Short mmCIF file of C-alpha atoms in Angstrom, two decimals:
data_model
loop_
_atom_site.label_atom_id
_atom_site.label_comp_id
_atom_site.label_asym_id
_atom_site.label_seq_id
_atom_site.Cartn_x
_atom_site.Cartn_y
_atom_site.Cartn_z
CA MET A 1 49.82 -27.24 24.10
CA GLU A 2 50.10 -30.37 26.21
CA TRP A 3 51.83 -31.75 29.29
CA GLN A 4 51.70 -34.87 31.44
CA ALA A 5 53.01 -35.00 35.01
CA PRO A 6 52.52 -36.34 38.53
CA ALA A 7 50.25 -33.99 40.46
CA VAL A 8 48.48 -33.40 43.76
CA VAL A 9 44.78 -32.54 43.58
CA LEU A 10 44.30 -29.27 45.47
CA ASP A 11 40.66 -28.61 44.69
CA ALA A 12 37.81 -29.92 42.54
CA ARG A 13 34.47 -28.22 42.02
CA PRO A 14 31.48 -29.30 39.93
CA HIS A 15 31.20 -27.62 36.55
CA GLY A 16 28.20 -28.07 34.31
CA GLU A 17 26.26 -31.33 34.36
CA SER A 18 29.09 -33.77 35.05
CA GLY A 19 32.35 -31.88 34.69
CA ALA A 20 34.76 -30.73 37.39
CA LEU A 21 36.99 -27.68 37.55
CA VAL A 22 40.17 -29.14 39.04
CA THR A 23 43.22 -27.40 40.47
CA LEU A 24 46.46 -29.37 40.63
CA LEU A 25 49.98 -28.82 41.92
CA THR A 26 52.80 -30.13 39.76
CA GLU A 27 56.58 -29.81 39.92
CA ALA A 28 57.16 -28.04 36.61
CA HIS A 29 53.85 -26.30 36.02
CA GLY A 30 53.03 -25.15 39.53
CA ARG A 31 49.43 -24.61 40.55
CA HIS A 32 47.47 -25.36 37.41
CA ALA A 33 43.74 -25.63 36.71
CA GLY A 34 41.85 -27.50 34.03
CA LEU A 35 38.43 -28.86 33.18
CA ALA A 36 37.95 -32.59 33.71
CA LYS A 37 35.08 -33.67 31.47
CA GLY A 38 32.99 -36.15 33.41
CA GLY A 39 35.10 -35.38 36.47
CA ALA A 40 32.07 -35.27 38.76
CA SER A 41 30.72 -38.60 37.49
CA ARG A 42 30.63 -41.72 39.64
CA ALA A 43 33.51 -43.20 37.65
CA GLN A 44 35.83 -40.20 37.78
CA ALA A 45 34.97 -38.36 41.01
CA PRO A 46 37.21 -40.64 43.18
CA ILE A 47 40.21 -39.63 41.05
CA TRP A 48 39.80 -35.92 41.71
CA LEU A 49 39.32 -35.99 45.49
CA THR A 50 41.37 -33.34 47.27
CA GLY A 51 44.76 -34.63 48.33
CA ASN A 52 44.98 -37.52 45.88
CA LEU A 53 48.17 -38.10 43.91
CA VAL A 54 47.42 -38.51 40.22
CA GLU A 55 49.15 -38.80 36.88
CA ALA A 56 47.57 -35.86 35.05
CA ARG A 57 47.42 -34.87 31.38
CA TRP A 58 46.51 -31.33 30.33
CA VAL A 59 45.69 -30.33 26.76
CA ALA A 60 44.74 -26.93 25.28
CA ARG A 61 44.97 -25.24 21.91
CA LEU A 62 46.58 -22.14 23.46
CA ALA A 63 48.72 -21.88 26.61
CA GLU A 64 46.46 -19.26 28.21
CA GLN A 65 43.31 -21.39 27.89
CA LEU A 66 41.79 -23.37 30.78
CA GLY A 67 42.40 -26.62 28.95
CA ALA A 68 41.12 -30.15 29.41
CA LEU A 69 42.36 -32.48 32.15
CA SER A 70 42.40 -36.25 32.34
CA GLY A 71 44.14 -38.39 34.91
CA GLU A 72 44.83 -41.69 36.56
CA LEU A 73 44.81 -42.27 40.29
CA VAL A 74 48.25 -43.02 41.76
CA HIS A 75 47.61 -42.80 45.52
CA PRO A 76 44.12 -42.48 47.10
CA ALA A 77 45.20 -40.21 49.95
CA ALA A 78 41.73 -38.73 50.41
CA ALA A 79 40.04 -42.10 50.89
CA LEU A 80 42.73 -43.28 53.30
CA ALA A 81 42.49 -40.10 55.39
CA MET A 82 38.72 -40.50 55.79
CA GLU A 83 39.42 -43.10 58.48
CA ASP A 84 41.16 -40.55 60.76
CA PRO A 85 39.65 -37.08 61.41
CA LEU A 86 43.05 -35.60 62.30
CA ALA A 87 44.66 -37.01 59.15
CA LEU A 88 41.82 -35.62 57.05
CA ALA A 89 42.24 -32.21 58.72
CA VAL A 90 45.98 -32.25 57.94
CA LEU A 91 45.33 -33.19 54.31
CA ARG A 92 42.70 -30.50 53.83
CA ALA A 93 44.84 -27.85 55.53
CA ALA A 94 47.88 -28.64 53.40
CA THR A 95 46.02 -28.63 50.09
CA ALA A 96 44.04 -25.50 50.96
CA THR A 97 47.23 -23.67 51.93
CA ALA A 98 48.93 -24.68 48.69
CA GLU A 99 45.91 -23.69 46.62
CA ALA A 100 45.66 -20.27 48.27
CA ALA A 101 49.34 -19.41 48.71
CA LEU A 102 51.08 -20.52 45.52
CA PRO A 103 50.84 -18.38 42.37
CA GLU A 104 49.09 -19.86 39.36
CA ARG A 105 51.29 -21.61 36.76
CA GLU A 106 54.50 -20.68 38.56
CA PRO A 107 56.76 -23.65 39.36
CA HIS A 108 57.72 -24.15 42.99
CA PRO A 109 59.36 -27.59 43.04
CA ARG A 110 60.27 -27.54 46.74
CA ALA A 111 56.66 -26.85 47.65
CA PHE A 112 55.48 -29.66 45.38
CA HIS A 113 57.90 -32.28 46.71
CA GLY A 114 57.29 -31.17 50.29
CA LEU A 115 53.54 -31.55 49.89
CA VAL A 116 53.98 -35.02 48.38
CA ALA A 117 56.15 -35.92 51.38
CA VAL A 118 53.47 -34.74 53.84
CA ILE A 119 50.85 -36.83 52.04
CA ALA A 120 53.13 -39.86 52.03
CA ARG A 121 53.78 -39.41 55.76
CA LEU A 122 50.04 -39.47 56.45
CA ALA A 123 50.16 -43.17 55.54
CA ASP A 124 52.10 -43.62 58.80
CA SER A 125 49.95 -41.39 61.00
CA ALA A 126 48.68 -37.86 61.40
CA ALA A 127 51.03 -37.47 64.37
CA ALA A 128 53.98 -38.21 62.11
CA ALA A 129 52.73 -35.88 59.38
CA LEU A 130 52.02 -32.80 61.50
CA PRO A 131 55.66 -31.79 62.08
CA ASP A 132 56.26 -32.36 58.36
CA LEU A 133 53.33 -30.08 57.57
CA VAL A 134 54.85 -27.27 59.63
CA ARG A 135 58.26 -27.82 58.00
CA TRP A 136 56.56 -27.73 54.60
CA GLU A 137 54.91 -24.42 55.46
CA THR A 138 58.36 -22.97 56.26
CA GLU A 139 59.45 -24.15 52.80
CA VAL A 140 56.44 -22.47 51.20
CA LEU A 141 57.35 -19.24 52.98
CA ALA A 142 60.93 -19.55 51.74
CA GLU A 143 59.80 -20.31 48.16
CA LEU A 144 57.71 -17.14 48.20
CA GLY A 145 60.54 -15.00 49.56
CA TYR A 146 59.55 -14.92 53.23
CA GLY A 147 61.89 -17.54 54.68
CA LEU A 148 62.47 -17.79 58.42
CA ASP A 149 66.03 -17.64 59.79
CA LEU A 150 66.32 -20.24 62.53
CA THR A 151 70.09 -20.71 62.36
CA ALA A 152 71.22 -18.33 65.11
CA CYS A 153 69.95 -15.85 67.68
CA ALA A 154 69.12 -12.49 66.12
CA VAL A 155 70.35 -10.69 69.27
CA THR A 156 73.53 -12.51 70.30
CA GLY A 157 74.41 -14.72 67.33
CA VAL A 158 74.55 -17.89 69.43
CA ARG A 159 73.29 -21.13 67.93
CA GLU A 160 72.26 -22.81 71.17
CA ASP A 161 69.10 -22.52 73.27
CA LEU A 162 67.00 -21.13 70.41
CA ARG A 163 63.48 -20.95 71.84
CA PHE A 164 61.64 -18.11 70.15
CA VAL A 165 61.12 -16.33 66.83
CA SER A 166 60.69 -12.60 66.35
CA PRO A 167 57.22 -11.95 64.89
CA ARG A 168 58.65 -8.98 62.99
CA SER A 169 61.86 -10.32 61.45
CA GLY A 170 61.25 -14.08 61.41
CA ARG A 171 64.64 -14.66 63.09
CA ALA A 172 65.33 -16.96 66.01
CA VAL A 173 65.93 -15.65 69.53
CA SER A 174 67.65 -17.57 72.34
CA GLY A 175 66.06 -18.09 75.73
CA ALA A 176 68.72 -15.96 77.42
CA ALA A 177 68.28 -13.07 74.98
CA ALA A 178 64.47 -13.04 75.10
CA GLY A 179 64.38 -11.16 78.40
CA GLU A 180 61.37 -8.93 78.98
CA TRP A 181 60.27 -9.46 75.35
CA ARG A 182 59.60 -13.15 75.95
CA ASP A 183 55.81 -12.77 75.96
CA ARG A 184 55.87 -10.90 72.64
CA LEU A 185 57.88 -13.55 70.81
CA LEU A 186 56.60 -16.66 69.06
CA PRO A 187 57.60 -20.00 70.64
CA LEU A 188 59.96 -22.04 68.44
CA PRO A 189 59.17 -25.78 68.60
CA SER A 190 62.29 -27.90 68.89
CA PHE A 191 61.29 -30.18 66.01
CA LEU A 192 61.96 -27.31 63.59
CA LEU A 193 65.56 -27.47 64.80
CA GLY A 194 65.69 -31.23 64.37
CA GLN A 195 65.53 -31.88 68.10
CA GLY A 196 63.39 -34.24 70.13
CA PRO A 197 59.93 -35.76 69.63
CA ALA A 198 56.90 -33.59 69.03
CA GLY A 199 53.44 -33.70 70.60
CA PRO A 200 50.27 -31.62 70.38
CA ALA A 201 51.74 -28.61 72.21
CA GLU A 202 54.71 -28.48 69.82
CA TRP A 203 52.45 -29.01 66.78
CA LEU A 204 50.31 -26.09 67.91
CA ALA A 205 53.33 -23.86 68.46
CA GLY A 206 54.59 -24.73 64.99
CA LEU A 207 51.25 -24.07 63.32
CA ARG A 208 50.91 -20.74 65.10
CA LEU A 209 54.46 -19.78 64.13
CA THR A 210 54.09 -20.45 60.41
CA GLY A 211 50.49 -19.24 60.52
CA HIS A 212 51.62 -15.82 61.72
CA PHE A 213 53.92 -15.31 58.73
CA LEU A 214 51.54 -16.89 56.23
CA ALA A 215 48.76 -14.56 57.42
CA ARG A 216 50.94 -11.46 57.33
CA ASP A 217 53.22 -11.97 54.36
CA VAL A 218 51.28 -14.25 52.02
CA PHE A 219 47.54 -14.01 52.61
CA GLY A 220 47.75 -10.49 53.97
CA THR A 221 49.26 -9.22 50.73
CA GLN A 222 46.38 -10.91 48.90
CA HIS A 223 43.88 -9.18 51.22
CA ARG A 224 42.43 -12.50 52.32
CA GLY A 225 42.38 -14.56 55.49
CA THR A 226 44.02 -17.90 56.09
CA PRO A 227 42.16 -20.86 54.56
CA ALA A 228 39.27 -22.14 56.65
CA ALA A 229 40.65 -25.70 56.46
CA ARG A 230 43.91 -24.56 58.06
CA ASP A 231 42.04 -22.69 60.81
CA ALA A 232 40.05 -25.87 61.48
CA LEU A 233 43.26 -27.87 61.87
CA VAL A 234 44.67 -25.33 64.34
CA GLU A 235 41.47 -25.57 66.40
CA ARG A 236 41.62 -29.36 66.39
CA VAL A 237 45.27 -29.40 67.46
CA ALA A 238 44.58 -26.77 70.15
CA ALA A 239 41.92 -29.06 71.61
CA LEU A 240 44.42 -31.91 71.69
CA ALA A 241 47.03 -29.72 73.37
CA GLY A 242 44.51 -28.77 76.06
#
């Protein structure tokens, strides 16, 4: 058994004297692990840093085996993000969410391409990438069968003035229809509707919105909490939002 494909490094842990147990995300093979011999060595460790884009090759005698990984660095996202604490937090949150949320060896091409887009956007700035991260998390929810419906108000059917999301149904609610339930609804940031610029307050609203459904529908069904790296990003953005 063998495949070669572009991949995002989601996680890499030392294994043995110089090896690394690496988890990747690919388009066709989904979240896929393998053993990189010498992966923790000085020569190879920079390749397998979390968030890097690599050209990976996996080989095993049988499909169900862990298999051996080798790879070439395509884009050193991890090294570039080291210069900006917020960018590094975004990168770690995205990869940790993908690693924890996506099933092993199950292809989710939208999630893969969306994650690559977030990483590419980090080359511009963390501020540019944060709305993309939230949009990507909505795509992950949709890929896993928990998509949000932000097209029209769940109460009235109108498509204007959508300001909230029901924490139960994941459907949008207009400002006029929110009424006395306003404080129980989740704020809907306008950038998820393709409207207006986004700042820290909108980033935080978006992260809390997708975080609610990830925690309930994805991680909750796995009987685990949200990844620590994602929680750290939310705290950092909350501090920026004041």
